GROMACS .gro file of C-alpha atoms in nm:
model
  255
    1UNK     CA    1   1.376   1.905   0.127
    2UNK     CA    2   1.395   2.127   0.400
    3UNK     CA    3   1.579   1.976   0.703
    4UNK     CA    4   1.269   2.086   0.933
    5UNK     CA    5   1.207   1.732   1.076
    6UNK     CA    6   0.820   1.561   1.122
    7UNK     CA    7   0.650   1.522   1.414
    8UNK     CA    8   0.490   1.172   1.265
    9UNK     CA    9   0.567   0.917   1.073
   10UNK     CA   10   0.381   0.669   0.836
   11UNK     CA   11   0.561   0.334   0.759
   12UNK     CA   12   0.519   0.117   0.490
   13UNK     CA   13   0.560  -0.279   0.550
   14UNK     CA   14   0.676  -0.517   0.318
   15UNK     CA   15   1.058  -0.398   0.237
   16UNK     CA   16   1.079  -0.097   0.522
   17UNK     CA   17   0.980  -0.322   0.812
   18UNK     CA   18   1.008  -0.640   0.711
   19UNK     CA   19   1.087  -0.866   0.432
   20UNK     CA   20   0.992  -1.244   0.361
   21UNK     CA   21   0.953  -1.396   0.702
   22UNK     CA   22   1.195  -1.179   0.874
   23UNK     CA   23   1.207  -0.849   1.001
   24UNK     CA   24   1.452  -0.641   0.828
   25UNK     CA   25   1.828  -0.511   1.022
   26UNK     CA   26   1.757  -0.267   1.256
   27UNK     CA   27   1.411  -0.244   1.194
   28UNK     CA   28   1.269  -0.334   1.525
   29UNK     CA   29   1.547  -0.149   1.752
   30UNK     CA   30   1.411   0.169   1.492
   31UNK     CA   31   1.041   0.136   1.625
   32UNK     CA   32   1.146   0.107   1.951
   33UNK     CA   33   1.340   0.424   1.969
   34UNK     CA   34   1.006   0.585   1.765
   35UNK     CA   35   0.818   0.503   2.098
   36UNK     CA   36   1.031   0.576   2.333
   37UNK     CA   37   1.116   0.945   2.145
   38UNK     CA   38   0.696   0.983   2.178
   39UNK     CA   39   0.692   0.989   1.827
   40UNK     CA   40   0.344   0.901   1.637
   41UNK     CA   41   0.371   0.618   1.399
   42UNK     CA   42   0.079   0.488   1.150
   43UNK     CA   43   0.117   0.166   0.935
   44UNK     CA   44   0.034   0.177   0.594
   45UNK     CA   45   0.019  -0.026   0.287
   46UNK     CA   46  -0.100  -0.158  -0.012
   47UNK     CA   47  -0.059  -0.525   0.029
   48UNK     CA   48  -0.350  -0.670  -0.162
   49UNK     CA   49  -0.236  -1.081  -0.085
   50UNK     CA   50  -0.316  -1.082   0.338
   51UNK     CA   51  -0.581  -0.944   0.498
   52UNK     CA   52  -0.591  -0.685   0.783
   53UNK     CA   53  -0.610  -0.954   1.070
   54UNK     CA   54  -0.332  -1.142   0.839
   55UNK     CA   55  -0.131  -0.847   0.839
   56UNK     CA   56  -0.141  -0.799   1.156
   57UNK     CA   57  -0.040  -1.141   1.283
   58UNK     CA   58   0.247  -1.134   1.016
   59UNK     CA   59   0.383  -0.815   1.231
   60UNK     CA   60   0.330  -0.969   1.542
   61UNK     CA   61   0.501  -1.319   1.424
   62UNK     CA   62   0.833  -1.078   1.302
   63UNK     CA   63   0.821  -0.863   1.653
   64UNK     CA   64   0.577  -0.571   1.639
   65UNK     CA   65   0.325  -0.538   1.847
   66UNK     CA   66   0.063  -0.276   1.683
   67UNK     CA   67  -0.236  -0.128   1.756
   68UNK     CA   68  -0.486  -0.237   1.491
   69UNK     CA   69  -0.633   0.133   1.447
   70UNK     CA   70  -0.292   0.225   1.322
   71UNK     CA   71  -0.295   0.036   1.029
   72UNK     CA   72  -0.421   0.116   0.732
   73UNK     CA   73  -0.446  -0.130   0.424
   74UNK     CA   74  -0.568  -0.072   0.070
   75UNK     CA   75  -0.782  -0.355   0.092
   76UNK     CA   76  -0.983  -0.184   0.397
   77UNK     CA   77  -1.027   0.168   0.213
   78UNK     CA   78  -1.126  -0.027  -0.102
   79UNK     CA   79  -1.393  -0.235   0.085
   80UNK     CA   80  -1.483   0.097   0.260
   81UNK     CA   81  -1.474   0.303  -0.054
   82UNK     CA   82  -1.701   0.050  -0.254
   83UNK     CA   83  -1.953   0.027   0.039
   84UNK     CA   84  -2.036   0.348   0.151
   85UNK     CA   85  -2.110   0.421  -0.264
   86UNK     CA   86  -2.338   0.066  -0.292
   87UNK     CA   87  -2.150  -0.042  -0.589
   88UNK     CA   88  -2.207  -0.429  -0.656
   89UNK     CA   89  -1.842  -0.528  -0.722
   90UNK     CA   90  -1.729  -0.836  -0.903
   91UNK     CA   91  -1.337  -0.884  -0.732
   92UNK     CA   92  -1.066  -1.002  -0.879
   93UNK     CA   93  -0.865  -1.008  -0.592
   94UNK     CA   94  -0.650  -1.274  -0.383
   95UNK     CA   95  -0.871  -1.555  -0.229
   96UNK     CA   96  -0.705  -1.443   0.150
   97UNK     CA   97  -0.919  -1.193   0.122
   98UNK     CA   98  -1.227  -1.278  -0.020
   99UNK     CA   99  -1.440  -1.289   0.346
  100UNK     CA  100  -1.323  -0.935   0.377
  101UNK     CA  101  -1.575  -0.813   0.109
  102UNK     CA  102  -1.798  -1.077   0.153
  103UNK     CA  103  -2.102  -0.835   0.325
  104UNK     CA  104  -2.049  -0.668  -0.017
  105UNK     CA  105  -2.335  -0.799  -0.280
  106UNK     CA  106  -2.155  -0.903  -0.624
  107UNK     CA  107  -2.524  -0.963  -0.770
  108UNK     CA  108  -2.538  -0.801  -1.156
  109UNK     CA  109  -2.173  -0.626  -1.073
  110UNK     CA  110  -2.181  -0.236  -1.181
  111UNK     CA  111  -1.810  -0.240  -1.040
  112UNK     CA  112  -1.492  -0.445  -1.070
  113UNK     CA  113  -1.231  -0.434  -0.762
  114UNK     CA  114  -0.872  -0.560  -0.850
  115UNK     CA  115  -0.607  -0.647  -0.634
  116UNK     CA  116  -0.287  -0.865  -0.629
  117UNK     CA  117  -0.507  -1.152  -0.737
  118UNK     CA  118  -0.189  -1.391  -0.789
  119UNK     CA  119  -0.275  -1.695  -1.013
  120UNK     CA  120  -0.654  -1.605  -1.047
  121UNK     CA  121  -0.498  -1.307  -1.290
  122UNK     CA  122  -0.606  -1.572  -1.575
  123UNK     CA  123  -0.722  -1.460  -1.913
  124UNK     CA  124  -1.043  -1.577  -1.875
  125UNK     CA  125  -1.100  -1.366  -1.561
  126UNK     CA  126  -0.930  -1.067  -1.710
  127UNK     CA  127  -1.145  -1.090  -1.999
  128UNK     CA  128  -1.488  -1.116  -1.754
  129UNK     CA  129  -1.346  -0.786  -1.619
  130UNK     CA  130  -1.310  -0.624  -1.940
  131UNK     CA  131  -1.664  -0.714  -2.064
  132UNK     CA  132  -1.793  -0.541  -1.740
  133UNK     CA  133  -1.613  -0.235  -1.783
  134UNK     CA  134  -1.674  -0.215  -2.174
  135UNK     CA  135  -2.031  -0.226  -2.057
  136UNK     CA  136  -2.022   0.063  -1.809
  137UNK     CA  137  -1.911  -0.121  -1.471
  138UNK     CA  138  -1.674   0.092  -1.268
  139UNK     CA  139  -1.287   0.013  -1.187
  140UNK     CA  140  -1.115   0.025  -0.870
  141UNK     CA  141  -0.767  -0.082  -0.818
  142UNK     CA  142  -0.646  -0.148  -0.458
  143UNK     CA  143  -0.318   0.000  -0.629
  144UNK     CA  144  -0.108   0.041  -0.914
  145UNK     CA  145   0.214  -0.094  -0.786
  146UNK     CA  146   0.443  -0.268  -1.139
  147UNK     CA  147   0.587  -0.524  -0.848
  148UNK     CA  148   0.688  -0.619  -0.527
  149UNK     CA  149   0.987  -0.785  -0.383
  150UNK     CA  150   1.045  -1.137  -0.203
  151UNK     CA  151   1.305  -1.368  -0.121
  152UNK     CA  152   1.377  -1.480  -0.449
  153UNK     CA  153   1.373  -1.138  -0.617
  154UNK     CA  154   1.047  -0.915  -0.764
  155UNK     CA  155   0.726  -1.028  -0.880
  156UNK     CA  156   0.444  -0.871  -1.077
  157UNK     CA  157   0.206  -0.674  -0.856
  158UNK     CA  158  -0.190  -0.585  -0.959
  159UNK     CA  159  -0.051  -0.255  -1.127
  160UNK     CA  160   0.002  -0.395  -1.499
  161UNK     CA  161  -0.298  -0.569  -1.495
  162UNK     CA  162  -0.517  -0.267  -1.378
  163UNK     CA  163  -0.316  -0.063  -1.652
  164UNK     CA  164  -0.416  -0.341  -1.928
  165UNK     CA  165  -0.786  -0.306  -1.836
  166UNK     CA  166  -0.778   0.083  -1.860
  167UNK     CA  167  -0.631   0.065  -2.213
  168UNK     CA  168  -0.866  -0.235  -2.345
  169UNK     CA  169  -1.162  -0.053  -2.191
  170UNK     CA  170  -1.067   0.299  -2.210
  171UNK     CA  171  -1.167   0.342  -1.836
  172UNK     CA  172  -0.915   0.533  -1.519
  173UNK     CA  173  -0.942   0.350  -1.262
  174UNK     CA  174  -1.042   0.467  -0.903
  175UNK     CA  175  -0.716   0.372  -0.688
  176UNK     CA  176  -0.818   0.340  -0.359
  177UNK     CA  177  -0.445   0.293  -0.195
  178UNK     CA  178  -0.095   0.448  -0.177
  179UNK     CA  179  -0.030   0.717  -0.412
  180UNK     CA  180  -0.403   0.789  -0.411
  181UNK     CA  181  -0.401   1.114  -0.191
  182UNK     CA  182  -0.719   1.000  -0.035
  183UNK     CA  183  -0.570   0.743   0.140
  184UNK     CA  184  -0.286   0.895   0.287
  185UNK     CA  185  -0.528   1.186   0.415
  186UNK     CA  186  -0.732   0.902   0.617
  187UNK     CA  187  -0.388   0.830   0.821
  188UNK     CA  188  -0.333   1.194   0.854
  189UNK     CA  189  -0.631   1.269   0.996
  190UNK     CA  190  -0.599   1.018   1.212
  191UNK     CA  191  -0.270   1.168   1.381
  192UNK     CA  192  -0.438   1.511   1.432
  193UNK     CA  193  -0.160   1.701   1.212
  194UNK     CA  194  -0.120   1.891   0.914
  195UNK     CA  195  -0.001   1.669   0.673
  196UNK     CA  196   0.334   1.843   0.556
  197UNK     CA  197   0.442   1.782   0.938
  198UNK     CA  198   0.399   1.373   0.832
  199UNK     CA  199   0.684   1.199   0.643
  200UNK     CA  200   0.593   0.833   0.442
  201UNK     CA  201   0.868   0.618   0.473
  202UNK     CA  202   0.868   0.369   0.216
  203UNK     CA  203   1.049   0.144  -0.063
  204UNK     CA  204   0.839   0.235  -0.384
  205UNK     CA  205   0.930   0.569  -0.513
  206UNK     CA  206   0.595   0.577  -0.725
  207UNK     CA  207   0.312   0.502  -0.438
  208UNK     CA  208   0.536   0.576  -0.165
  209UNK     CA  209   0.705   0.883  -0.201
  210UNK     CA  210   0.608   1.037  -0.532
  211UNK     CA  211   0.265   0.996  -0.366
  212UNK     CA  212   0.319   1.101  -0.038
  213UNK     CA  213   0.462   1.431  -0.181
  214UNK     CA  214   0.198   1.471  -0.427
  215UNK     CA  215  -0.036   1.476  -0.092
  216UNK     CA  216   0.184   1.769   0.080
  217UNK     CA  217   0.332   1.517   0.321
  218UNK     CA  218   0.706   1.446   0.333
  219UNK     CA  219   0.897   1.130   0.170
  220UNK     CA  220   1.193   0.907   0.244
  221UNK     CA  221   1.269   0.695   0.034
  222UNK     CA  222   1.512   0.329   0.189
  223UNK     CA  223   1.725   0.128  -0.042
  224UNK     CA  224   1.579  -0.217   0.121
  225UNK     CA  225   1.316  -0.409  -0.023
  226UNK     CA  226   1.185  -0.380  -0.390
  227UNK     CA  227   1.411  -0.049  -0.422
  228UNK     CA  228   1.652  -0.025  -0.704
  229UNK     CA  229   1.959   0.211  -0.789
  230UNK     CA  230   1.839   0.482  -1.023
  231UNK     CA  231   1.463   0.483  -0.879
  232UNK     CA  232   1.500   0.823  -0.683
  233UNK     CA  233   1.584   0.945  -1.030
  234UNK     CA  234   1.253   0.975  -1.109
  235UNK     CA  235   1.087   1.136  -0.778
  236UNK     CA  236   0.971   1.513  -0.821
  237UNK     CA  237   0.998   1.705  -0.534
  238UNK     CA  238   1.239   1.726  -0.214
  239UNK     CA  239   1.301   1.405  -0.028
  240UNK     CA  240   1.497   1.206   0.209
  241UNK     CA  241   1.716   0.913   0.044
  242UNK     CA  242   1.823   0.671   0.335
  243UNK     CA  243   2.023   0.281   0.355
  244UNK     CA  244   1.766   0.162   0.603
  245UNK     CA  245   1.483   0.216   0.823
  246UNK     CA  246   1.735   0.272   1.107
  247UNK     CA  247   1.908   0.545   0.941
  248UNK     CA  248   1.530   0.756   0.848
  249UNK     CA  249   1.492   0.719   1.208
  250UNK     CA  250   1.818   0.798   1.334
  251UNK     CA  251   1.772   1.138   1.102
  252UNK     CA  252   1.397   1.190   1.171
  253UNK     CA  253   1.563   1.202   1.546
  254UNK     CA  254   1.815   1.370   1.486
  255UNK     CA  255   2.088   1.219   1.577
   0.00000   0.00000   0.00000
């Protein structure tokens, strides 16, 4: 990558800002020099277990104060996606966020919505969303993320499940978060700038920078939260490789 630096960022959450209960090292001093620099910042992420008003209480509980138009979830573009197209989903998705799609009829499904559905991922429900998709129903996945990362180490995420259903019912599903370039556009937009003057800053090399540079913008990849040594190796494409969310921002700065 070029060393021309962005004029906005997009951050992801779990494992950039915070992990677990706590916000990360450095993280909050690293927003805090973001506003005072003027810089624009947008939240973004696919976090399929809390919903928006959750997420936004977990930021506030670990320190940041955001405005709620400058988050973006994959559960809210889902929901939006599935809406303005009528679809009737059936959702196998995390019960913290079942009132979010509740305006959304589920009467004779002709769609299926996954998400991180935790211990509802049972095989009778996975096999209720196969026998809607073998007979025509639509499939959108709030992501494809293989796992996430907490306290005690990385756990499955909705990705292999929404991979499964593809290969039993020879379906692609509709991804409606991060790397889907759809979804980074709608933060874009929202900053007013062309998006290769917008870097993603995130832990997931797949959805968050592999994607983000698949939709022109620019990528940073930290080593904090589900990231592993090796997982740059497979990014295509110019990016930034950094310890921390502090050190992105003390570069993006240029300090």
């Amino acid at each position: 990558m070029s060393d021309t630096l962005p004029d906005a960022l997009l951050l992801d959450l779990s494992g950039v800002l915070y992990q677990g209960p706590r916000a990360l090292p450095g993280a909050l001093e690293a927003l805090q020099r973001l506003r005072r620099a003027g810089l624009p910042v947008r939240f973004v992420t696919n976090t399929s277990r809390r919903s928006h008003a959750q997420l936004l209480d977990d930021l506030r509980q670990r320190g940041f104060l955001i405005d709620p138009d400058q988050l973006f979830t994959a559960p809210r573009a889902a929901h939006d996606w599935l809406k303005a197209r009528g679809f009737r989903p059936w959702c196998l998705i995390h019960p913290d966020l079942r009132d979010d799609f509740s305006d959304l009829s589920g009467e004779d499904p002709d769609a299926v919505l996954i998400g991180d559905a935790a211990d509802d991922f049972t095989y009778a429900n996975l096999d209720r969303a196969f026998r809607l998709l073998h007979d025509g129903a639509e499939l959108v996945a709030m992501g494809v993320n293989r796992h996430f990362q907490l306290d005690d180490g990385l756990h499955l995420d909705a990705g292999p499940f929404v991979r499964a259903l593809e290969y039993a019912a020879d379906r692609t599903a509709t991804v409606t978060g991060k790397p889907a370039g759809a979804f980074f556009d709608q933060a874009v937009d929202s900053l007013g700038l062309p998006a290769d003057r917008v870097m993603m800053i995130g832990d997931d090399a797949a959805s968050d920078v592999q994607g983000a540079l698949d939709a022109g913008l620019q990528g940073c990849l930290v080593k904090t939260g589900k990231y592993r040594p090796g997982d740059e190796d497979g990014i295509t494409g110019d990016f930034w490789l950094e310890a921390d969310i502090g050190g992105a921002v003390a570069r993006v700065l240029g300090d």
